[in-house]
mmCIF file of C-alpha atoms in Angstrom:
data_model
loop_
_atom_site.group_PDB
_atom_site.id
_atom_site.type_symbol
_atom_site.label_atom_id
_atom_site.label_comp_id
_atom_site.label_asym_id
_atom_site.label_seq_id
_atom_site.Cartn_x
_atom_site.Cartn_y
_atom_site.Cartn_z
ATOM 1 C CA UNK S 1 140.476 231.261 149.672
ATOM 2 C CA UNK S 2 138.842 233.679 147.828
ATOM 3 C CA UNK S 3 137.710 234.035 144.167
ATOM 4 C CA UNK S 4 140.446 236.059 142.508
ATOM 5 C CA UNK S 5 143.320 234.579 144.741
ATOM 6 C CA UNK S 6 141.724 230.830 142.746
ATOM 7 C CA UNK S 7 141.145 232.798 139.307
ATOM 8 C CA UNK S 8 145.413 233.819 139.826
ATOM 9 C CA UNK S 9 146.421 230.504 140.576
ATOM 10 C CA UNK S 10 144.011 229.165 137.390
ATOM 11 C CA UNK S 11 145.815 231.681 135.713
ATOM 12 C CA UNK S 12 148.976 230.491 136.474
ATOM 13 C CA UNK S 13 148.001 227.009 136.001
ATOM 14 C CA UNK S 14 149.867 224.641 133.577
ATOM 15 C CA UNK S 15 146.560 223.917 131.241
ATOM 16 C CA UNK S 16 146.408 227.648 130.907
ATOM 17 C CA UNK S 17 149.912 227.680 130.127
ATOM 18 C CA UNK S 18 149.484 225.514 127.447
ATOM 19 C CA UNK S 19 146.455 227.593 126.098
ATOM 20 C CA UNK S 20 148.399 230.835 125.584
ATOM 21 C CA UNK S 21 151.601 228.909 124.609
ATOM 22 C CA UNK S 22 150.280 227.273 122.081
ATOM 23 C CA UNK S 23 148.152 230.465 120.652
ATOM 24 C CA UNK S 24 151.254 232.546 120.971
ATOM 25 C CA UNK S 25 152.989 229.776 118.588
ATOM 26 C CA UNK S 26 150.511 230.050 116.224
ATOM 27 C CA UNK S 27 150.563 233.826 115.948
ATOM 28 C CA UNK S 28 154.247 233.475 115.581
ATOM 29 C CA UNK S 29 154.573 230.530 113.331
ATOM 30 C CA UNK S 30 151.730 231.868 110.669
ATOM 31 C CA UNK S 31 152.863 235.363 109.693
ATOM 32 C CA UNK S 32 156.526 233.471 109.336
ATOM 33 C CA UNK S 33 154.903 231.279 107.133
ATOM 34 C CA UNK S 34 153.499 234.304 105.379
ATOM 35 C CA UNK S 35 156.245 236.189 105.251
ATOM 36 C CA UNK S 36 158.509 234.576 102.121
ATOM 37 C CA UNK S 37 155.552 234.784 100.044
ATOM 38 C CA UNK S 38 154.874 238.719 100.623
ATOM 39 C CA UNK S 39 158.259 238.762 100.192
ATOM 40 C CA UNK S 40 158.481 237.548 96.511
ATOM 41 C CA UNK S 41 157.854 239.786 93.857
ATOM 42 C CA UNK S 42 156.093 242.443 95.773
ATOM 43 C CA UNK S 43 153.148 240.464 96.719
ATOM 44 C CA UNK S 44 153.291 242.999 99.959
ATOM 45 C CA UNK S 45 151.670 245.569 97.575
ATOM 46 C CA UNK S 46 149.473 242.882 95.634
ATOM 47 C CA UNK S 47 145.569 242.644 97.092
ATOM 48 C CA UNK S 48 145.221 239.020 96.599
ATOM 49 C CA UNK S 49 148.331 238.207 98.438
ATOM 50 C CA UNK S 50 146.170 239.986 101.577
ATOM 51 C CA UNK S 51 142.990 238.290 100.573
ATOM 52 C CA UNK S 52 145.590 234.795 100.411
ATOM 53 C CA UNK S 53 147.156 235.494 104.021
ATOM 54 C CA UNK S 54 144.190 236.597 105.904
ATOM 55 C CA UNK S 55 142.132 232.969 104.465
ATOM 56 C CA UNK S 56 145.225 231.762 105.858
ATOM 57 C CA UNK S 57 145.477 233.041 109.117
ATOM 58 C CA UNK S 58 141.541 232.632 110.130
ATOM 59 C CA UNK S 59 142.098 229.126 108.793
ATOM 60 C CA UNK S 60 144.981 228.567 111.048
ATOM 61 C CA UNK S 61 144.680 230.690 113.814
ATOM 62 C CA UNK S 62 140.631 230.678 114.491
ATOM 63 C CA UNK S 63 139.995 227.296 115.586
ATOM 64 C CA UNK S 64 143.202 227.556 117.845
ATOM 65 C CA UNK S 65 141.626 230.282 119.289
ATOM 66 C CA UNK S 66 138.410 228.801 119.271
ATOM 67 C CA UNK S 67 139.566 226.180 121.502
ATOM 68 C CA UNK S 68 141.574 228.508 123.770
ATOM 69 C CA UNK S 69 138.822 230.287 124.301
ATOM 70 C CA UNK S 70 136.144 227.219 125.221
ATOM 71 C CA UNK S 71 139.167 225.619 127.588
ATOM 72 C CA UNK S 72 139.658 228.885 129.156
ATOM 73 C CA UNK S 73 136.391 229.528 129.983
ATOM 74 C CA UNK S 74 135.449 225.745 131.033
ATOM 75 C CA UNK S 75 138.105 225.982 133.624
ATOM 76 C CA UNK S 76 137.334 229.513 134.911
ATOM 77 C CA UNK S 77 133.171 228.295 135.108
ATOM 78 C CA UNK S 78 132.032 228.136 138.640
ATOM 79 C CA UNK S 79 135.654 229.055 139.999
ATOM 80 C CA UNK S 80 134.130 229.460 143.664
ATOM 81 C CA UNK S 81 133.702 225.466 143.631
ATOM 82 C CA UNK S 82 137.738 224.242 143.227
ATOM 83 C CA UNK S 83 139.326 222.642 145.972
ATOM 84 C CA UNK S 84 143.067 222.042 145.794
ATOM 85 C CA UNK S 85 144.591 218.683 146.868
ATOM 86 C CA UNK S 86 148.184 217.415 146.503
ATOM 87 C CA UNK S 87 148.214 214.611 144.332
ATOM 88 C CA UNK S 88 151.748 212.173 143.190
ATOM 89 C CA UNK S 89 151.132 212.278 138.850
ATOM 90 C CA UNK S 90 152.415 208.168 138.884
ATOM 91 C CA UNK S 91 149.939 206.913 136.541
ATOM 92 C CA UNK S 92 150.619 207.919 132.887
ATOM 93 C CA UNK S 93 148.369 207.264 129.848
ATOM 94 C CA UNK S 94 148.286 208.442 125.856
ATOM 95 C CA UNK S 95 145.825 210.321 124.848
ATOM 96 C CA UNK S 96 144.737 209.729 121.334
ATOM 97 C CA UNK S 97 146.981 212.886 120.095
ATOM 98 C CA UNK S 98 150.369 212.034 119.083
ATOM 99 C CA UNK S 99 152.791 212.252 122.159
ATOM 100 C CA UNK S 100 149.989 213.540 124.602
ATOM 101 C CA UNK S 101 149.570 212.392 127.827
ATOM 102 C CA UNK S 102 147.634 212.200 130.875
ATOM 103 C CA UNK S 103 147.715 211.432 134.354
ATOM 104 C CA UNK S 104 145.055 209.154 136.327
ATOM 105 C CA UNK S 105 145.247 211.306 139.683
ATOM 106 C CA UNK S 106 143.495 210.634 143.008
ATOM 107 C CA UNK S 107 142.734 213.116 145.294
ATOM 108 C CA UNK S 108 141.597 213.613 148.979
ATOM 109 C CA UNK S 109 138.624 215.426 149.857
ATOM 110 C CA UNK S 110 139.039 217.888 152.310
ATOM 111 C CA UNK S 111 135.832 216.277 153.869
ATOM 112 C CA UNK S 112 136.780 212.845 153.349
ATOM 113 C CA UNK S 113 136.840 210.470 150.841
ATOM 114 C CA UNK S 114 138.920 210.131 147.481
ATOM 115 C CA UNK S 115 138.135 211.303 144.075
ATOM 116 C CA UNK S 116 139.837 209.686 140.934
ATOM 117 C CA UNK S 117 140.077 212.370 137.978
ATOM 118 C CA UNK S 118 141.827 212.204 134.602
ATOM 119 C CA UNK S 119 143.919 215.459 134.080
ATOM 120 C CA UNK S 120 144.039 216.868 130.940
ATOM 121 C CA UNK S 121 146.454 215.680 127.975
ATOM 122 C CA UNK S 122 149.240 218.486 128.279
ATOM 123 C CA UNK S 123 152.222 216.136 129.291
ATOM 124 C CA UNK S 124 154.170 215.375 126.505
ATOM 125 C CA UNK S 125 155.812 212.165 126.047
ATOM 126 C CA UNK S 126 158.989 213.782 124.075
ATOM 127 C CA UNK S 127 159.780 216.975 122.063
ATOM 128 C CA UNK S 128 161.413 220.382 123.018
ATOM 129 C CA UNK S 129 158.622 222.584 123.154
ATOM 130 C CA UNK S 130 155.746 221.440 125.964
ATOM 131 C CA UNK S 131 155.724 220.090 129.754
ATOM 132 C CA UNK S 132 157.638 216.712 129.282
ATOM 133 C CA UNK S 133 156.176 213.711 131.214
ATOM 134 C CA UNK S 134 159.679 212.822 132.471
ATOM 135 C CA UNK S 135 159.585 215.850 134.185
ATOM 136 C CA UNK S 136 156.659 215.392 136.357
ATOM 137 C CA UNK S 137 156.592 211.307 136.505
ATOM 138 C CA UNK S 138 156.598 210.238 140.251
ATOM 139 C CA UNK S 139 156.173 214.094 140.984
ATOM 140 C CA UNK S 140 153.431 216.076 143.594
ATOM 141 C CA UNK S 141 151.679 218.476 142.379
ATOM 142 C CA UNK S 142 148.843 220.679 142.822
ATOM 143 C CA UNK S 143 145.532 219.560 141.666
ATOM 144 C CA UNK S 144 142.410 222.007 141.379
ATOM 145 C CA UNK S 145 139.326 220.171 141.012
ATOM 146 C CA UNK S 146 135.673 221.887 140.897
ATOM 147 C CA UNK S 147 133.310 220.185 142.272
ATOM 148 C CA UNK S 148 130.375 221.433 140.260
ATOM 149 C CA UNK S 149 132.053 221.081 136.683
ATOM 150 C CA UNK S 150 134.582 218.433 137.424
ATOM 151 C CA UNK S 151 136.975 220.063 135.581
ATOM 152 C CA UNK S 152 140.619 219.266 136.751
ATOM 153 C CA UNK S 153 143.584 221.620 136.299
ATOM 154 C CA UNK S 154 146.971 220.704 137.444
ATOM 155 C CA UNK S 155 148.583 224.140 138.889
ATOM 156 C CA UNK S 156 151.962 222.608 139.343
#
């Protein structure tokens, strides 16, 4: 497989899915937020109601992107070096985030071997909004692991 037929499928993946979902939230959810207050008594036309929303939105938006950014480019790092494996996501954990969780995955090497890897906490254990665990509990999926970074991204 070659690199940009790996870089669509990371692409694709469901940790990058998570990355732009929740940055597109954020985008969404903030100028909402925002909105009532430019709203009320013309603070549209006001100057510190602009200085007010833009403290706002770096405060808010910045370090989402921030960590967007750093996931994004720690899975796309050394993207020659995934292999893909099938792996059955049986072993749940919580993560230390509210609701998060994780699977405990092994996978076979292509030359042999297994490899036991921690995915990354994108599972959700309920909510509306987010990949719910009970909908990938006792599932196979598709597991990308690089062998230089160790970075593992479930592609689905």
């Amino acid at each position: 497989m070659n690199t940009s037929e790996i870089r669509r499928k990371l692409w694709n993946s469901l940790d990058l899915y998570c990355v732009r979902r929740e940055l597109v939230l954020v985008c969404v959810v903030v100028p909402l937020v925002l909105l009532p207050s430019g709203c009320a008594a013309g603070g549209f036309r006001e100057p510190s109601f602009w200085a007010m929303a833009a403290t706002v939105a770096a405060l808010t938006i910045l370090p989402f992107a921030i960590y967007g950014l750093w996931v994004t480019i720690r899975i796309y790092r050394c993207s020659e070096s995934y292999i893909f494996c099938k792996a059955k996501l049986t072993q749940p954990h919580g993560s230390w985030l509210r609701g998060a969780m994780y699977f405990t995955v092994v996978l076979e090497h292509p030359e042999g071997g297994n490899i036991i890897v921690n995915t990354r906490p994108i599972f959700q254990s309920y909510g509306w909004v987010g990949l719910l665990l009970e909908d990938y509990l006792n599932k196979t999926a598709t597991i990308a692991y690089n062998e230089e970074t160790e970075a593992v991204v479930v592609i689905g």
